[in-house]
Short mmCIF file of N, CA and C in Angstrom, two decimals:
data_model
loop_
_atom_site.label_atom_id
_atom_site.label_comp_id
_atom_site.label_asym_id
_atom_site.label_seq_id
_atom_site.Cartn_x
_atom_site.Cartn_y
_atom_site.Cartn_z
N UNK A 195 98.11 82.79 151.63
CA UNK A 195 96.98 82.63 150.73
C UNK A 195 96.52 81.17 150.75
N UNK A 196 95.40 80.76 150.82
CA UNK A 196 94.77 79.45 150.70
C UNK A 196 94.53 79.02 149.76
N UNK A 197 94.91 77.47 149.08
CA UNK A 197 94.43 77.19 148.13
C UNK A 197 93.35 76.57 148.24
N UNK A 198 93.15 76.69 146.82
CA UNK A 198 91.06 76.25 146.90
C UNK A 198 91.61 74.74 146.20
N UNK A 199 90.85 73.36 146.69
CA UNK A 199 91.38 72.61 146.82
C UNK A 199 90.11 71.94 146.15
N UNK A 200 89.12 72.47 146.05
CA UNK A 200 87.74 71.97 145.21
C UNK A 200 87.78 71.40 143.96
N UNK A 201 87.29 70.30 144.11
CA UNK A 201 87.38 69.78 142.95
C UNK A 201 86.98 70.10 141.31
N UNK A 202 85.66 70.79 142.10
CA UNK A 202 84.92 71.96 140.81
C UNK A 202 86.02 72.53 139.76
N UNK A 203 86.88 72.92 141.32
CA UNK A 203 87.85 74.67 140.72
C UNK A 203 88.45 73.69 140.25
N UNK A 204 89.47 72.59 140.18
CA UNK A 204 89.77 71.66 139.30
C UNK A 204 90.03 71.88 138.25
N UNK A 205 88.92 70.98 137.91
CA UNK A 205 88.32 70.23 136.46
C UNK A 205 87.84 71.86 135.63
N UNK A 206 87.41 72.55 135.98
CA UNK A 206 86.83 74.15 135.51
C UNK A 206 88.28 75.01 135.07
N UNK A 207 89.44 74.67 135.99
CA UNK A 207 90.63 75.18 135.11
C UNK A 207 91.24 74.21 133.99
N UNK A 208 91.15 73.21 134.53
CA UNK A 208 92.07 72.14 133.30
C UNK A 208 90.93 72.76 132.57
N UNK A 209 89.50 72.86 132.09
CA UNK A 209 89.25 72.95 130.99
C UNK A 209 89.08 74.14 130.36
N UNK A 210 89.35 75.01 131.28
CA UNK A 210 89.49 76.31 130.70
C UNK A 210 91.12 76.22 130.23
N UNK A 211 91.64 75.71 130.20
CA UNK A 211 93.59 75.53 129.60
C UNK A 211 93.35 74.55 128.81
N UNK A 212 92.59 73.63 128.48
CA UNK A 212 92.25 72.67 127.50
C UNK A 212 91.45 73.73 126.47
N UNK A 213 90.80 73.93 126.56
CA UNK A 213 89.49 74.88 125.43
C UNK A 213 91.07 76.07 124.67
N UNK A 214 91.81 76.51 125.37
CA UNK A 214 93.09 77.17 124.96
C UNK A 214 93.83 76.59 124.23
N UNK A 215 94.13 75.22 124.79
CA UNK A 215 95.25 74.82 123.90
C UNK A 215 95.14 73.56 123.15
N UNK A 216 93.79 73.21 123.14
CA UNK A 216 93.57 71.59 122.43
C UNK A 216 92.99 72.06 121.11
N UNK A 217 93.25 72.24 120.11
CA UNK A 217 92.38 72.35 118.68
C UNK A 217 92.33 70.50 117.77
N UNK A 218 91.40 70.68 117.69
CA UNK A 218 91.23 69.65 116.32
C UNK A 218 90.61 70.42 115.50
N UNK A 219 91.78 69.69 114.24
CA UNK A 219 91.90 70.87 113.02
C UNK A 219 91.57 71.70 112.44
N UNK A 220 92.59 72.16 113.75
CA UNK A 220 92.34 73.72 113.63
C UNK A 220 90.67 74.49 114.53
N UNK A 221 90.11 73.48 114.82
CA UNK A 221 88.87 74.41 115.79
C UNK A 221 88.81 73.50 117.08
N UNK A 222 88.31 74.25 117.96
CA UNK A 222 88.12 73.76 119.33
C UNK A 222 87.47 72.75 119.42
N UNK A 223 87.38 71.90 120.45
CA UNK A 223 86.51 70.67 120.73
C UNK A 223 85.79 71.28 121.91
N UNK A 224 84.29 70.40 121.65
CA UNK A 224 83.55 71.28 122.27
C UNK A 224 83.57 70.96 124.08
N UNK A 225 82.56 71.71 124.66
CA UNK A 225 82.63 71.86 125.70
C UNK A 225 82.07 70.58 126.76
N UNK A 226 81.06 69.66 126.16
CA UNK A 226 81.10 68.50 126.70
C UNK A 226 82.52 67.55 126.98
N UNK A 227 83.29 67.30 125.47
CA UNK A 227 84.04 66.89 124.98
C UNK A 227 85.13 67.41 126.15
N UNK A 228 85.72 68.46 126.39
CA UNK A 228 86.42 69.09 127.09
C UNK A 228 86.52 68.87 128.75
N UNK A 229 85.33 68.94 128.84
CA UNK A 229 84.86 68.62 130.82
C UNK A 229 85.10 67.27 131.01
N UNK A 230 84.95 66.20 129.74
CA UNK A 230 85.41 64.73 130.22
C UNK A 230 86.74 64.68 130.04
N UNK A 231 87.38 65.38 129.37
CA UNK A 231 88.82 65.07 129.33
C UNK A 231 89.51 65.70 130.68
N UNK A 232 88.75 66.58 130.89
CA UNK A 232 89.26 67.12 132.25
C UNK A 232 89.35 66.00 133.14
N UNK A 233 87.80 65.48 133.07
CA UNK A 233 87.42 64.49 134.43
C UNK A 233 88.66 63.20 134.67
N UNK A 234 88.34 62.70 133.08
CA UNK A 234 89.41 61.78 132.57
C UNK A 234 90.87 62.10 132.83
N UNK A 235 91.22 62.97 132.74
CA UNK A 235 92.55 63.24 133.31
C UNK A 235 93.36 63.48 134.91
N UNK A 236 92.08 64.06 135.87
CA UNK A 236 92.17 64.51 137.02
C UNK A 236 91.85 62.76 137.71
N UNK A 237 90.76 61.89 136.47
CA UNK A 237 90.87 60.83 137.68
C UNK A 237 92.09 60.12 137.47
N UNK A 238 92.90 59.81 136.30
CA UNK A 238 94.31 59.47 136.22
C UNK A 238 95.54 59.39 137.21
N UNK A 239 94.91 61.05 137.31
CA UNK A 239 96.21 61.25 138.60
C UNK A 239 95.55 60.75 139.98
N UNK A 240 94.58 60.26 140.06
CA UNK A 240 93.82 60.10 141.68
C UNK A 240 94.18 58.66 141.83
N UNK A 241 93.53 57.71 140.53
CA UNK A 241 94.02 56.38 140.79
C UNK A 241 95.00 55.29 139.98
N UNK A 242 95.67 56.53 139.61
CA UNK A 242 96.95 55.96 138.52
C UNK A 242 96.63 54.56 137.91
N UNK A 243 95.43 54.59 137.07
CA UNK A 243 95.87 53.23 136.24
C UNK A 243 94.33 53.69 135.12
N UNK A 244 94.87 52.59 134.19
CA UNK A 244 93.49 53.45 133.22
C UNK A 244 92.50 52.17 132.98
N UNK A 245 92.32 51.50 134.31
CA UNK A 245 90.90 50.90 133.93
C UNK A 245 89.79 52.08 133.78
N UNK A 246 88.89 51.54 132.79
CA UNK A 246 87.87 52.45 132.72
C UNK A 246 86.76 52.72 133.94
N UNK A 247 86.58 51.13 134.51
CA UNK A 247 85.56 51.41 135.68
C UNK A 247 86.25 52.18 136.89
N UNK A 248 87.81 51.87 137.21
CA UNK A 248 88.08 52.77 138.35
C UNK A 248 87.79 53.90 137.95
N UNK A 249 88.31 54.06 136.90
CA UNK A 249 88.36 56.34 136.19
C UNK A 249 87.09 56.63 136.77
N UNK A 250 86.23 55.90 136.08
CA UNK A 250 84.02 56.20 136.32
C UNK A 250 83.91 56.77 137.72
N UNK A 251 84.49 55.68 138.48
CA UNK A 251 84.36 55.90 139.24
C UNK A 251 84.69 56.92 140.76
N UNK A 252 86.27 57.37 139.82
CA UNK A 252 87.09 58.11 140.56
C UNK A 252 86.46 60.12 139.88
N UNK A 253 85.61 59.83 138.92
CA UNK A 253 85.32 61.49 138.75
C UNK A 253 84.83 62.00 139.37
N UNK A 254 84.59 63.35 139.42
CA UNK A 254 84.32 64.55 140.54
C UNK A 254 83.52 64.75 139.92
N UNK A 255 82.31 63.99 139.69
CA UNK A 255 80.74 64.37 139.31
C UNK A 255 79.85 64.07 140.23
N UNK A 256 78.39 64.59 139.77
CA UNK A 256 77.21 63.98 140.67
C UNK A 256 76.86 62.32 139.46
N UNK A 257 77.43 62.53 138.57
CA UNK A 257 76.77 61.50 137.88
C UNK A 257 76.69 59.99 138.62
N UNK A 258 76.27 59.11 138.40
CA UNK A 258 76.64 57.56 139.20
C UNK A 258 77.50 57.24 138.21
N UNK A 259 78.40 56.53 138.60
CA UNK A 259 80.10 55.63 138.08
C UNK A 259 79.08 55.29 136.69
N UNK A 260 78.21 54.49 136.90
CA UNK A 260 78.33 53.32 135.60
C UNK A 260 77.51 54.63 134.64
N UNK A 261 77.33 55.42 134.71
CA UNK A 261 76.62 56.72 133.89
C UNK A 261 77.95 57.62 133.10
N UNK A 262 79.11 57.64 134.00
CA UNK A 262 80.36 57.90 133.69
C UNK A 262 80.82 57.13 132.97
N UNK A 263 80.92 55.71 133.43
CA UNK A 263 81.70 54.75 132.61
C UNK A 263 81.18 54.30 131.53
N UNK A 264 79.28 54.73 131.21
CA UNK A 264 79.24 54.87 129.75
C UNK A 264 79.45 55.99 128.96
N UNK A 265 79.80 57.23 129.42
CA UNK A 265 80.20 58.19 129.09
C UNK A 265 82.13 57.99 128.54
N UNK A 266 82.74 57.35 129.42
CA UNK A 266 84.01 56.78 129.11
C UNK A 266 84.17 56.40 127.46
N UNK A 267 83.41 55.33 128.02
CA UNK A 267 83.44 53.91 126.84
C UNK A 267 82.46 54.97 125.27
N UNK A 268 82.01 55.87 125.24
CA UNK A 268 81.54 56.11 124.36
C UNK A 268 82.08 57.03 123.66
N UNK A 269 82.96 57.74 123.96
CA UNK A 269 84.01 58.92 123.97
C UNK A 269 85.24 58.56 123.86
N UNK A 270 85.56 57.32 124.20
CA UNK A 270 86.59 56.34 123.49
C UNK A 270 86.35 55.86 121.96
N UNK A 271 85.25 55.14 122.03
CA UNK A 271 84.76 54.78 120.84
C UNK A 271 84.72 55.20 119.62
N UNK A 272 84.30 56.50 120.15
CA UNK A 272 83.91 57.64 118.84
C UNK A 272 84.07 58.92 118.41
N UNK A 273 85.91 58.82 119.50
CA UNK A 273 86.46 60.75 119.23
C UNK A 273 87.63 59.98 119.24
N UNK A 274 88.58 60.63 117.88
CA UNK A 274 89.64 60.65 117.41
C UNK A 274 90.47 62.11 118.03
N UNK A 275 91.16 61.29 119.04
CA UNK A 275 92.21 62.67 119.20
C UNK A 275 93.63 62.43 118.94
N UNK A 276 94.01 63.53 118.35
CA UNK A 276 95.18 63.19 117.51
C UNK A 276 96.19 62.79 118.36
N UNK A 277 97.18 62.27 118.51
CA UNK A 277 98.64 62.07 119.18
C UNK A 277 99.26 63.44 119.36
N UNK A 278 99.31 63.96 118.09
CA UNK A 278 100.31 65.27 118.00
C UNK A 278 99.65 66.82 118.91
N UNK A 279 98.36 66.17 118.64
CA UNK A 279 98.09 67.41 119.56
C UNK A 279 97.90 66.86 121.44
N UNK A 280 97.97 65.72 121.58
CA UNK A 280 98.21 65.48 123.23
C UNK A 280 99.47 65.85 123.52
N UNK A 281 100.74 65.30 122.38
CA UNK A 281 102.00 66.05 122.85
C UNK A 281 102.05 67.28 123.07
N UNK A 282 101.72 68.16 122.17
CA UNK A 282 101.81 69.68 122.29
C UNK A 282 101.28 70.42 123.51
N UNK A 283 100.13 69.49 123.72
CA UNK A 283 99.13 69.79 125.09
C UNK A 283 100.06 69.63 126.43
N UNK A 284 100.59 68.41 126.24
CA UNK A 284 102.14 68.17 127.17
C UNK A 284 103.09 68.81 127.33
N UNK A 285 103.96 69.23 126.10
CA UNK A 285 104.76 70.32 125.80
C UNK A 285 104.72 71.71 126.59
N UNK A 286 103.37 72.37 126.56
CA UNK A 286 103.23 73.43 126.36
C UNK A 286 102.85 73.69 128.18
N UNK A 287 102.34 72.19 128.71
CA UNK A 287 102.28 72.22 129.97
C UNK A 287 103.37 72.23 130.95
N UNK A 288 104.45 72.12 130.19
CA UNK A 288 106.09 72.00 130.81
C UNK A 288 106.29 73.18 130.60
#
């Protein structure tokens, strides 16, 4: 069997397993919210370090980097995600 190695198929499962198992309190975070954490997470593992301009730059979008990296910086700024629920998100991924 071949794996599909697309980046699409990716980021489209982490956030279909994110939309499952990430609640803030108690309700889902929405679906913008969700596709960057995907992005944000998949570029993590690509260039292991958390400057913000590499991440921008390392996502599997059509967007341009610095369109990302204000997307970064603004979603940092102004979404509170809890600790306890990234562990659980961790947890539950083991």
């Amino acid at each position: 069997m071949k794996k599909n190695t697309n980046p699409d198929c990716k980021s489209t499962k982490l956030v279909a397993y994110l939309n499952e198992n990430l609640l803030k309190n108690g309700q889902k975070i929405n679906k913008a919210r969700l596709k960057l954490i995907a992005f944000f997470i998949l570029a993590l593992c690509k260039v292991q370090t958390v400057s913000f301009h590499k991440l921008a730059t390392a996502f599997d979008s059509t967007s341009k980097s610095e369109s990302s990296l204000r997307r970064v910086q603004r979603f940092i700024s102004g979404f509170e995600l809890c600790s306890d629920l990234i562990a659980k998100l961790i947890f539950s991924m083991l």
